[in-house]
Every structure is written in structure tokens, then in C-alpha cells.
Coordinates of N, CA, C and O in Angstrom, one line a residue:
X1 N -3.2 -17.0 9.9 CA -2.7 -17.1 11.2 C -3.0 -16.2 12.4 O -3.9 -15.4 11.6
X2 N -3.1 -16.5 13.2 CA -4.2 -15.7 14.6 C -3.4 -14.9 14.6 O -2.4 -14.5 15.0
X3 N -3.9 -13.5 15.2 CA -3.6 -12.1 15.7 C -3.7 -12.2 17.2 O -4.5 -12.7 17.4
X4 N -2.7 -12.2 17.6 CA -3.0 -11.8 19.1 C -3.5 -10.6 19.5 O -2.6 -9.6 18.8
X5 N -4.0 -10.3 20.4 CA -5.2 -9.2 21.0 C -4.4 -8.7 22.2 O -4.2 -9.5 23.4
X6 N -4.3 -7.5 22.6 CA -4.0 -6.7 23.9 C -5.1 -7.0 24.3 O -6.3 -6.9 24.1
X7 N -5.2 -7.4 25.7 CA -4.1 -7.6 26.7 C -3.4 -8.8 26.8 O -2.8 -8.9 27.9
X8 N -3.0 -9.5 25.6 CA -2.3 -10.8 25.5 C -0.9 -10.5 26.1 O -0.1 -9.5 25.4
X9 N -0.4 -11.3 27.3 CA 1.1 -10.3 27.6 C 2.2 -11.0 26.9 O 3.4 -10.3 26.7
X10 N 1.8 -11.8 25.7 CA 3.1 -12.1 25.1 C 3.3 -10.6 23.9 O 4.6 -11.0 23.4
X11 N 2.5 -9.8 23.7 CA 2.8 -8.9 23.4 C 3.7 -7.9 23.7 O 4.4 -7.2 23.1
X12 N 4.2 -8.3 24.8 CA 5.1 -7.4 25.4 C 6.6 -8.3 25.7 O 7.3 -7.5 25.9
X13 N 6.7 -9.2 24.8 CA 7.8 -9.7 25.0 C 8.7 -9.0 23.8 O 8.6 -8.9 22.4
X14 N 10.2 -9.2 23.9 CA 11.2 -8.7 23.0 C 11.4 -9.9 22.3 O 11.9 -10.6 22.7
X15 N 11.6 -9.4 21.0 CA 12.1 -10.8 19.8 C 13.4 -10.8 19.8 O 13.9 -9.6 20.2
X16 N 13.7 -11.5 19.4 CA 15.1 -12.0 18.9 C 15.4 -12.0 17.6 O 15.0 -12.0 16.7
X17 N 16.8 -11.6 17.1 CA 17.2 -11.7 15.8 C 17.3 -12.9 15.3 O 17.5 -13.9 16.0
X18 N 16.9 -12.7 14.0 CA 17.0 -13.9 12.6 C 18.3 -14.2 12.9 O 19.1 -13.1 11.9
X19 N 18.6 -15.5 12.9 CA 20.0 -16.0 12.3 C 20.0 -16.8 10.9 O 21.5 -17.0 10.6
X20 N 19.0 -17.3 10.5 CA 19.0 -18.2 9.7 C 18.2 -17.6 8.4 O 17.1 -17.5 8.9
X21 N 18.3 -17.5 7.5 CA 17.5 -17.1 6.2 C 17.5 -18.3 5.5 O 18.0 -18.4 4.0
X22 N 16.6 -19.2 5.2 CA 16.2 -20.5 5.1 C 14.7 -20.3 4.5 O 13.9 -19.3 4.6
X23 N 14.4 -21.7 3.7 CA 12.7 -21.8 3.4 C 12.0 -21.5 4.1 O 10.9 -21.0 4.2
X24 N 12.2 -22.0 5.5 CA 11.2 -22.0 6.5 C 11.2 -20.5 7.1 O 9.6 -20.1 7.1
X25 N 11.9 -19.4 6.8 CA 11.7 -18.1 6.9 C 10.9 -17.7 5.8 O 10.0 -17.1 6.1
X26 N 11.4 -18.2 4.8 CA 10.7 -17.5 3.7 C 8.9 -18.2 3.9 O 8.1 -17.2 3.2
X27 N 8.7 -19.3 4.1 CA 7.5 -19.7 4.4 C 6.7 -18.7 4.9 O 5.5 -18.5 5.0
X28 N 7.5 -18.9 6.2 CA 6.3 -17.7 7.5 C 6.2 -16.5 7.2 O 5.5 -16.0 7.0
X29 N 7.4 -15.4 6.4 CA 7.4 -14.4 5.9 C 6.0 -14.4 4.8 O 5.0 -13.5 4.8
X30 N 6.1 -15.2 3.9 CA 4.6 -15.4 3.2 C 3.4 -15.7 3.7 O 2.5 -14.8 3.4
X31 N 3.4 -16.6 5.2 CA 2.3 -16.6 5.3 C 1.6 -15.1 6.4 O 0.8 -14.8 6.7
X32 N 2.8 -14.7 6.8 CA 2.8 -12.9 7.4 C 2.2 -12.1 6.8 O 1.1 -11.5 7.3
X33 N 2.6 -12.2 5.2 CA 2.3 -11.3 4.7 C 0.7 -11.2 4.1 O -0.2 -10.5 4.1
X34 N 0.4 -12.9 3.9 CA -1.1 -12.8 3.2 C -1.9 -12.7 5.0 O -3.3 -12.2 5.0
X35 N -1.6 -12.9 6.1 CA -2.3 -12.4 7.4 C -2.3 -10.8 7.0 O -3.6 -10.2 7.3
X36 N -1.4 -9.9 7.1 CA -1.3 -8.5 7.1 C -2.5 -8.1 5.7 O -3.4 -7.3 6.0
X37 N -2.2 -8.9 4.9 CA -3.6 -8.2 3.6 C -4.6 -8.8 3.4 O -5.5 -8.2 3.1
X38 N -4.8 -9.9 4.6 CA -6.3 -10.3 4.6 C -7.0 -9.4 5.8 O -8.0 -9.1 6.1
X39 N -6.5 -8.5 6.2 CA -6.8 -7.4 7.5 C -7.2 -6.8 6.8 O -6.7 -5.9 5.8
X40 N -8.2 -5.8 7.3 CA -8.8 -4.4 6.5 C -7.8 -3.3 6.9 O -7.4 -3.0 8.2
X41 N -7.5 -2.6 5.8 CA -6.5 -1.7 5.8 C -4.9 -2.0 6.5 O -4.4 -1.0 6.7
X42 N -4.5 -3.0 6.7 CA -3.5 -3.7 6.9 C -2.1 -3.0 6.0 O -2.2 -3.3 5.0
X43 N -1.3 -2.3 6.8 CA -0.1 -1.9 6.0 C 1.2 -2.2 6.6 O 2.1 -1.8 6.0
X44 N 1.1 -3.1 7.6 CA 2.0 -3.5 8.2 C 1.6 -4.4 9.6 O 0.8 -4.6 9.8
X45 N 2.8 -5.3 9.8 CA 2.4 -6.4 10.6 C 3.7 -6.8 11.2 O 4.7 -6.9 10.3
X46 N 4.1 -7.2 12.0 CA 5.4 -7.8 13.0 C 4.9 -9.2 13.6 O 4.2 -9.7 14.0
X47 N 6.0 -10.0 13.5 CA 6.1 -11.6 13.7 C 5.1 -11.6 15.3 O 4.5 -12.8 15.5
X48 N 5.8 -10.6 16.2 CA 5.0 -11.0 17.5 C 3.4 -10.9 17.5 O 2.8 -11.7 18.4
X49 N 3.1 -10.3 16.4 CA 1.6 -10.1 16.7 C 1.0 -11.8 16.0 O -0.4 -11.9 16.7
X50 N 1.7 -12.6 15.8 CA 1.2 -13.9 16.0 C 1.8 -15.0 16.2 O 1.8 -16.1 16.1
X51 N 2.3 -14.6 17.2 CA 3.1 -15.4 18.5 C 4.8 -16.0 17.8 O 4.7 -16.9 18.7
X52 N 5.5 -15.5 17.1 CA 6.6 -15.5 16.7 C 7.5 -14.6 17.0 O 7.4 -13.4 16.5
X53 N 8.3 -14.7 17.7 CA 9.4 -13.6 18.8 C 10.4 -13.7 18.1 O 11.8 -13.5 18.8
X54 N 10.4 -13.3 16.8 CA 11.7 -13.0 16.0 C 11.7 -11.6 15.4 O 10.3 -11.2 14.9
X55 N 12.7 -11.1 14.8 CA 12.8 -9.6 14.6 C 12.3 -9.5 12.9 O 13.5 -9.2 12.0
X56 N 11.1 -9.7 12.5 CA 10.6 -9.9 11.4 C 9.2 -8.8 11.1 O 8.4 -9.1 12.2
X57 N 9.5 -8.1 10.1 CA 8.4 -7.2 10.2 C 8.1 -7.4 8.5 O 8.9 -7.1 8.0
X58 N 6.8 -6.7 8.2 CA 6.5 -6.5 6.7 C 5.8 -4.8 6.7 O 4.7 -4.7 7.6
X59 N 6.1 -4.2 6.0 CA 5.4 -2.7 5.6 C 5.5 -2.5 4.4 O 6.2 -2.9 3.1
X60 N 4.0 -2.1 4.1 CA 3.6 -1.7 2.7 C 2.5 -1.1 2.4 O 1.9 -1.4 2.8
X61 N 2.5 0.6 2.3 CA 1.9 1.4 2.3 C 1.3 1.3 1.2 O 0.6 2.4 0.6
X62 N 1.4 0.7 -0.1 CA 1.2 1.2 -1.8 C -0.4 0.9 -1.7 O -1.0 1.4 -2.6
X63 N -1.2 0.5 -0.8 CA -2.5 0.5 -0.9 C -2.8 2.3 -0.6 O -4.2 2.5 -0.6
X64 N -2.4 2.9 -0.2 CA -2.2 4.2 0.2 C -1.6 5.0 -1.1 O -0.5 5.9 -0.5
X65 N -2.4 5.3 -2.2 CA -1.3 6.0 -3.4 C -1.2 7.3 -3.3 O 0.0 7.4 -4.2
X66 N -1.3 8.2 -2.6 CA -1.3 9.6 -2.3 C -0.1 9.5 -1.4 O 0.6 10.4 -1.4
X67 N 0.5 8.5 -0.8 CA 1.4 8.5 0.1 C 2.8 7.9 0.0 O 2.9 6.7 -0.6
X68 N 3.5 8.7 -0.6 CA 5.3 7.9 -0.6 C 5.4 7.1 -0.1 O 5.5 6.8 1.2
X69 N 6.4 6.1 -0.8 CA 6.6 4.7 0.0 C 7.5 3.9 -0.9 O 7.7 4.2 -2.1
X70 N 8.0 2.7 -0.3 CA 9.2 2.1 -1.5 C 8.2 0.8 -1.6 O 8.8 -0.2 -1.9
X71 N 7.1 0.4 -1.6 CA 6.2 -0.8 -1.7 C 6.6 -1.9 -0.8 O 6.8 -1.5 0.5
X72 N 6.3 -2.8 -0.9 CA 6.6 -3.9 -0.3 C 8.1 -3.8 0.3 O 9.1 -4.2 -0.4
X73 N 8.0 -4.0 1.8 CA 9.1 -3.8 2.7 C 9.1 -5.2 3.5 O 8.3 -5.1 4.2
X74 N 9.9 -6.0 3.5 CA 10.3 -7.5 4.4 C 11.3 -6.8 5.1 O 12.7 -6.5 4.9
X75 N 11.0 -6.4 6.6 CA 12.2 -6.2 7.5 C 12.5 -7.1 8.4 O 11.6 -7.4 9.3
X76 N 13.8 -7.5 8.5 CA 14.2 -8.7 9.3 C 15.6 -8.0 9.7 O 16.2 -7.6 9.2
X77 N 15.5 -8.1 11.6 CA 16.3 -7.5 12.0 C 16.7 -6.0 11.6 O 17.8 -5.6 11.5
X78 N 15.4 -5.3 11.7 CA 15.6 -3.8 11.2 C 16.1 -3.0 12.4 O 16.1 -3.5 13.3
X79 N 16.9 -1.9 12.0 CA 17.6 -1.2 12.9 C 17.5 0.3 12.4 O 17.7 0.6 11.2
X80 N 16.9 0.9 13.2 CA 16.6 2.6 12.9 C 17.8 3.4 13.4 O 17.9 3.1 14.7
X81 N 18.3 4.1 12.2 CA 19.9 4.8 12.6 C 19.7 6.1 13.0 O 20.6 6.4 13.4
X82 N 18.5 7.0 12.3 CA 18.6 8.2 11.9 C 17.0 8.6 12.3 O 16.4 7.8 11.9
X83 N 16.7 9.7 13.0 CA 15.5 10.0 13.0 C 15.1 11.6 13.1 O 16.5 12.5 13.5
X84 N 14.3 12.2 12.3 CA 14.6 13.7 12.3 C 13.1 13.9 12.4 O 11.6 13.4 11.3
X85 N 12.7 15.1 13.2 CA 11.7 15.8 13.0 C 10.2 14.9 14.1 O 10.3 13.9 13.6
X86 N 9.5 15.4 14.7 CA 8.6 14.4 15.6 C 7.1 15.4 15.4 O 7.4 16.2 15.1
X87 N 6.4 14.3 14.9 CA 4.8 15.1 14.7 C 3.7 14.0 15.5 O 4.2 12.3 15.5
X88 N 2.7 14.2 15.4 CA 1.6 13.4 16.0 C 0.9 13.1 15.3 O 0.7 13.5 13.9
X89 N 0.5 12.0 15.1 CA -0.7 11.2 14.1 C -1.1 10.0 14.6 O -1.0 9.5 15.8
X90 N -2.4 9.7 13.9 CA -2.8 8.7 14.4 C -2.8 7.4 13.9 O -2.6 7.1 12.7
X91 N -3.2 6.4 14.9 CA -2.7 4.7 14.8 C -3.8 4.1 15.0 O -4.2 4.1 15.7
X92 N -3.5 3.0 14.4 CA -4.4 1.6 14.4 C -3.7 0.2 14.6 O -2.3 0.6 14.3
X93 N -4.2 -0.6 15.1 CA -3.1 -1.9 15.2 C -4.0 -3.4 15.0 O -5.2 -3.2 15.7
X94 N -3.6 -4.0 14.7 CA -4.4 -5.3 14.5 C -4.4 -5.9 15.8 O -5.5 -7.0 16.0
X95 N -3.6 -5.7 16.7 CA -3.6 -6.4 17.8 C -4.4 -6.1 18.9 O -4.5 -6.1 19.9
X96 N -5.1 -4.3 18.6 CA -5.7 -3.2 19.5 C -7.0 -3.1 18.6 O -6.5 -1.8 18.2
X97 N -7.8 -3.9 18.2 CA -8.4 -3.8 17.2 C -9.8 -2.7 17.3 O -10.3 -2.1 16.3
X98 N -10.2 -2.7 18.4 CA -11.0 -1.2 18.8 C -10.9 0.0 18.9 O -11.6 0.5 19.5
X99 N -9.6 0.5 19.4 CA -9.0 1.8 19.7 C -8.0 2.0 18.4 O -7.3 1.3 17.9
X100 N -7.8 3.4 18.3 CA -7.1 3.9 17.9 C -6.5 5.1 18.5 O -6.8 5.4 19.7
X101 N -4.9 5.9 18.3 CA -4.5 6.6 19.3 C -3.6 7.6 18.5 O -2.9 7.0 17.4
X102 N -3.7 8.7 19.0 CA -2.5 9.9 18.9 C -0.9 9.5 19.3 O -1.2 9.3 20.6
X103 N -0.3 9.2 18.5 CA 1.2 9.1 18.9 C 2.1 9.8 18.0 O 2.2 10.1 17.2
X104 N 3.1 10.5 19.0 CA 4.2 11.1 18.7 C 5.7 10.5 18.1 O 5.8 9.6 18.8
X105 N 6.0 10.6 16.7 CA 6.8 9.6 16.1 C 7.7 10.7 15.1 O 7.3 11.7 14.8
X106 N 8.7 9.9 15.0 CA 9.4 11.0 13.9 C 9.2 11.1 12.7 O 8.5 9.8 12.0
X107 N 9.4 12.1 11.9 CA 8.5 12.2 10.6 C 9.7 11.7 9.7 O 8.7 11.1 8.6
X108 N 11.0 11.6 9.6 CA 11.6 11.2 8.9 C 12.6 10.1 9.5 O 13.1 10.2 10.6
X109 N 13.0 8.9 9.0 CA 14.2 7.8 9.6 C 14.5 7.3 8.5 O 14.6 7.3 7.5
X110 N 15.7 7.1 8.8 CA 16.8 5.8 8.0 C 17.0 4.5 8.8 O 16.8 4.7 10.2
X111 N 16.9 3.7 8.3 CA 17.1 2.7 8.7 C 17.9 1.4 7.7 O 17.6 1.3 6.5
X112 N 18.0 0.2 8.4 CA 18.5 -0.9 7.6 C 18.0 -2.1 8.0 O 17.3 -2.3 9.2
X113 N 17.6 -3.0 7.1 CA 16.7 -4.3 7.2 C 17.4 -5.6 6.3 O 17.5 -5.1 5.4
X114 N 17.3 -6.8 6.5 CA 17.5 -7.8 5.6 C 16.2 -8.2 5.3 O 15.2 -8.1 5.7
X115 N 16.2 -8.4 3.9 CA 14.7 -9.3 3.3 C 15.0 -10.7 3.7 O 15.7 -11.2 4.4
X116 N 14.0 -11.2 3.1 CA 14.0 -12.7 3.7 C 15.2 -13.5 3.1 O 15.4 -14.9 3.2
X117 N 15.8 -13.1 2.0 CA 16.7 -13.7 1.4 C 18.1 -13.5 2.2 O 19.4 -13.9 1.3
X118 N 18.1 -12.6 3.5 CA 19.2 -12.1 3.9 C 20.2 -11.1 3.1 O 21.1 -10.9 3.5
X119 N 19.4 -10.4 2.1 CA 19.8 -9.3 1.6 C 19.8 -8.1 2.3 O 18.9 -7.8 2.6
X120 N 21.0 -7.5 2.6 CA 20.8 -6.0 3.5 C 20.5 -5.1 2.4 O 21.1 -4.9 1.7
X121 N 19.5 -4.3 3.1 CA 18.6 -2.9 2.5 C 18.9 -1.5 3.4 O 18.8 -1.8 4.6
X122 N 19.0 -0.6 3.0 CA 19.2 0.7 3.3 C 17.8 1.2 3.1 O 17.7 1.7 1.8
X123 N 17.1 2.1 4.3 CA 16.1 2.9 3.7 C 16.1 4.5 4.0 O 16.4 4.4 5.5
X124 N 15.4 5.1 3.5 CA 15.2 6.3 4.3 C 13.5 6.7 3.9 O 12.7 6.2 2.7
X125 N 12.7 6.8 4.9 CA 11.1 6.7 4.9 C 10.9 8.1 5.7 O 11.3 8.5 6.2
X126 N 9.7 8.7 5.3 CA 9.1 9.8 5.7 C 7.5 9.6 5.8 O 6.9 8.8 5.1
X127 N 7.0 10.6 6.7 CA 5.4 10.5 7.0 C 4.9 9.2 7.3 O 5.5 8.6 8.2
X128 N 3.7 8.8 6.7 CA 3.1 7.7 6.9 C 3.8 6.3 6.7 O 3.7 5.5 7.8
X129 N 5.0 6.5 6.0 CA 5.6 5.0 5.9 C 6.3 5.2 7.0 O 6.7 3.9 7.4
X130 N 7.0 6.1 7.2 CA 8.1 6.1 8.7 C 7.5 5.9 10.0 O 8.1 5.0 10.4
X131 N 6.1 6.4 9.7 CA 5.3 6.0 11.1 C 4.9 4.3 11.2 O 5.0 3.7 12.2
X132 N 4.4 4.0 10.1 CA 4.4 2.6 9.9 C 5.6 1.8 10.3 O 5.8 0.8 11.0
X133 N 6.8 2.0 9.7 CA 8.0 0.8 10.2 C 8.2 1.3 11.3 O 8.5 0.3 12.5
X134 N 8.1 2.6 12.2 CA 8.4 2.8 13.7 C 7.4 1.8 14.5 O 7.4 1.3 15.8
X135 N 6.0 2.1 14.0 CA 5.1 1.0 14.7 C 5.4 -0.3 14.8 O 5.7 -1.1 15.7
X136 N 5.8 -0.8 13.3 CA 6.3 -2.3 13.8 C 7.6 -2.6 14.3 O 7.9 -3.8 14.9
X137 N 8.4 -1.9 14.2 CA 9.5 -1.9 15.0 C 9.2 -2.2 16.8 O 9.8 -3.1 17.5
X138 N 8.2 -1.3 17.1 CA 8.0 -1.2 18.3 C 7.4 -2.6 18.6 O 7.8 -3.2 20.0
X139 N 7.0 -3.1 17.8 CA 6.2 -4.6 18.1 C 7.3 -5.7 18.6 O 7.2 -6.1 19.3
X140 N 8.2 -5.3 17.7 CA 9.9 -6.1 18.0 C 10.4 -6.1 19.3 O 11.1 -6.7 19.8
X141 N 10.0 -4.9 19.8 CA 10.5 -4.3 21.1 C 9.6 -4.4 21.8 O 9.6 -3.9 23.5
X142 N 8.5 -5.1 22.2 CA 7.0 -5.5 22.9 C 6.4 -4.5 23.3 O 6.0 -4.3 24.3
X143 N 6.7 -3.3 22.1 CA 5.7 -2.1 22.8 C 4.6 -2.3 21.9 O 4.7 -2.5 20.4
X144 N 3.4 -1.6 22.0 CA 2.3 -1.4 21.4 C 1.9 0.4 21.1 O 2.6 1.1 21.8
X145 N 1.2 0.7 20.4 CA 1.0 2.4 20.4 C 0.3 2.5 21.6 O 0.5 3.7 22.1
X146 N -0.2 1.8 22.5 CA -0.8 2.5 23.8 C 0.3 2.7 24.5 O 0.0 3.8 25.4
X147 N 1.8 1.8 24.4 CA 2.5 2.2 25.4 C 3.3 3.9 24.9 O 4.1 4.3 25.5
X148 N 2.7 4.3 23.8 CA 3.3 5.7 23.7 C 2.4 6.9 23.5 O 2.6 8.0 23.2
X149 N 0.9 6.5 23.9 CA 0.4 7.6 24.1 C 0.7 8.3 25.2 O 1.1 8.3 26.5
X150 N 0.6 10.0 25.2 CA 0.6 11.1 25.8 C -0.3 10.5 27.5 O 0.1 10.7 28.3
X151 N -1.3 10.6 26.5 CA -2.4 10.3 27.4 C -3.8 9.3 27.3 O -4.1 9.3 25.9
X152 N -3.9 8.3 27.9 CA -5.1 7.5 27.7 C -6.5 8.1 27.4 O -7.2 8.2 26.5
X153 N -6.7 9.4 28.2 CA -7.7 10.2 28.3 C -7.9 10.9 27.0 O -9.0 10.9 26.8
X154 N -6.8 11.6 26.6 CA -6.9 12.6 25.6 C -6.7 11.9 24.3 O -7.0 12.4 23.0
X155 N -5.8 10.9 24.1 CA -5.2 10.4 23.0 C -5.5 8.8 22.5 O -5.2 8.6 21.6
X156 N -6.4 8.5 23.1 CA -7.5 7.1 23.0 C -8.6 6.8 22.1 O -9.2 7.6 22.8
X157 N -8.6 6.4 21.4 CA -9.9 6.8 20.7 C -10.9 5.5 20.4 O -9.9 4.3 19.7
X158 N -12.1 5.4 20.4 CA -12.8 4.1 20.4 C -13.3 3.9 18.7 O -13.3 4.9 17.9
X159 N -12.4 2.8 18.3 CA -12.7 2.4 16.6 C -14.0 2.8 16.3 O -14.9 2.5 16.4
X160 N -14.1 3.9 15.0 CA -15.5 3.8 14.7 C -16.0 2.8 13.5 O -15.1 2.3 13.1
X161 N -17.1 2.1 14.0 CA -18.0 1.0 13.5 C -18.8 1.4 12.0 O -19.8 2.2 12.6
X162 N -18.4 1.2 11.1 CA -19.3 1.9 10.0 C -20.3 0.8 9.6 O -20.2 -0.6 9.7
X163 N -21.6 1.0 9.8 CA -22.8 0.2 9.6 C -22.6 -0.2 7.7 O -22.2 0.6 6.8
X164 N -23.1 -1.4 7.4 CA -23.1 -1.7 6.4 C -24.3 -1.2 5.2 O -25.1 -1.7 6.2
X165 N -24.1 -0.8 4.5 CA -25.2 -0.5 3.4 C -26.3 -1.6 3.4 O -25.9 -3.0 3.6
X166 N -27.4 -1.4 3.5 CA -28.7 -2.1 3.5 C -28.7 -2.5 2.1 O -28.6 -1.5 1.0
X167 N -29.3 -3.6 2.0 CA -29.5 -4.2 0.5 C -30.9 -3.6 -0.2 O -31.6 -3.3 0.4

């Protein structure tokens, strides 16, 4: 799937809830997950990033073994119900590939979401996983991390490009 990039105005669109949990949804979720895993360092993706404006996201921070997390979470119609403690952290985004930024988010959150089979789950996440969930839920509300920067002058950074080793 092709990723929409800032400043594509479609990324500002608020997504609608999913109402049917069918084979088409599960096929879409599988494709969305494959797109997330194909990106370098991807730990989350939301449906609006590929041009589908329904409340669907995936978060999986298991590639960061020292970070506590739930593993693969398909988040359909997610609702964050509790926030606790605020902290600054660096974020990047597949839709904003050339920049990272410092964003203030809750350290710990509680939330509910359906999986792709329509089963409701309750979660509590903290630290990096909580940040990733909040980042993806923002996409569902038409927000990018750029919208959460306190200052573009002091909190936005050009992403480092690492040179490939010469043969």
C-alpha cells in the first residue's frame, strides 16, 4: 500500500468508525500490517496513512525488545479512557519521513479497541507503547505529530540519514 505523505490534506481527515467486521476488513488489516512491517523501524500505522478513512490502526513495538508491550495490537475504533503523567519524547512517522519531533504525551494510558474479528479488548500501556498508541489514534482524528509540537523551531528535527557502508 502507498503511504500518504505530509502535506497531503487527506491526512487531516477525521476517520469514521468501523461497523462491519468481515473478510474484507481482515484482508485490509493484513495489507496494512504488511505495509507497516515493510517500513524501516515501523511500530505503528493507521488506515488514513494509506488513504482509508476508518478508525483502524496497528501497533506492535515487539521489535524494541527492551520496551514493555502487548505485542501485536489491531486497534479498531480505539478509545483512550485514561491518561496519566505527561512526558516529552521523540517521534517519527511514515507520513512525515524526513523529520522527527519532540511531542508531549501521556506516560500511561488505558484504552479499549476491537480486533479485526470484532472482539473488544481492554489495555493499559505505558512509556513507548503508550506513545505509539496515542500517535496512531491521532492519525484517526486527522492529526500528525507536527500538530502536537510546542514549537516547530525548537522541537522539529531533520531526520538523520545514515551513510551505507562501502563494500
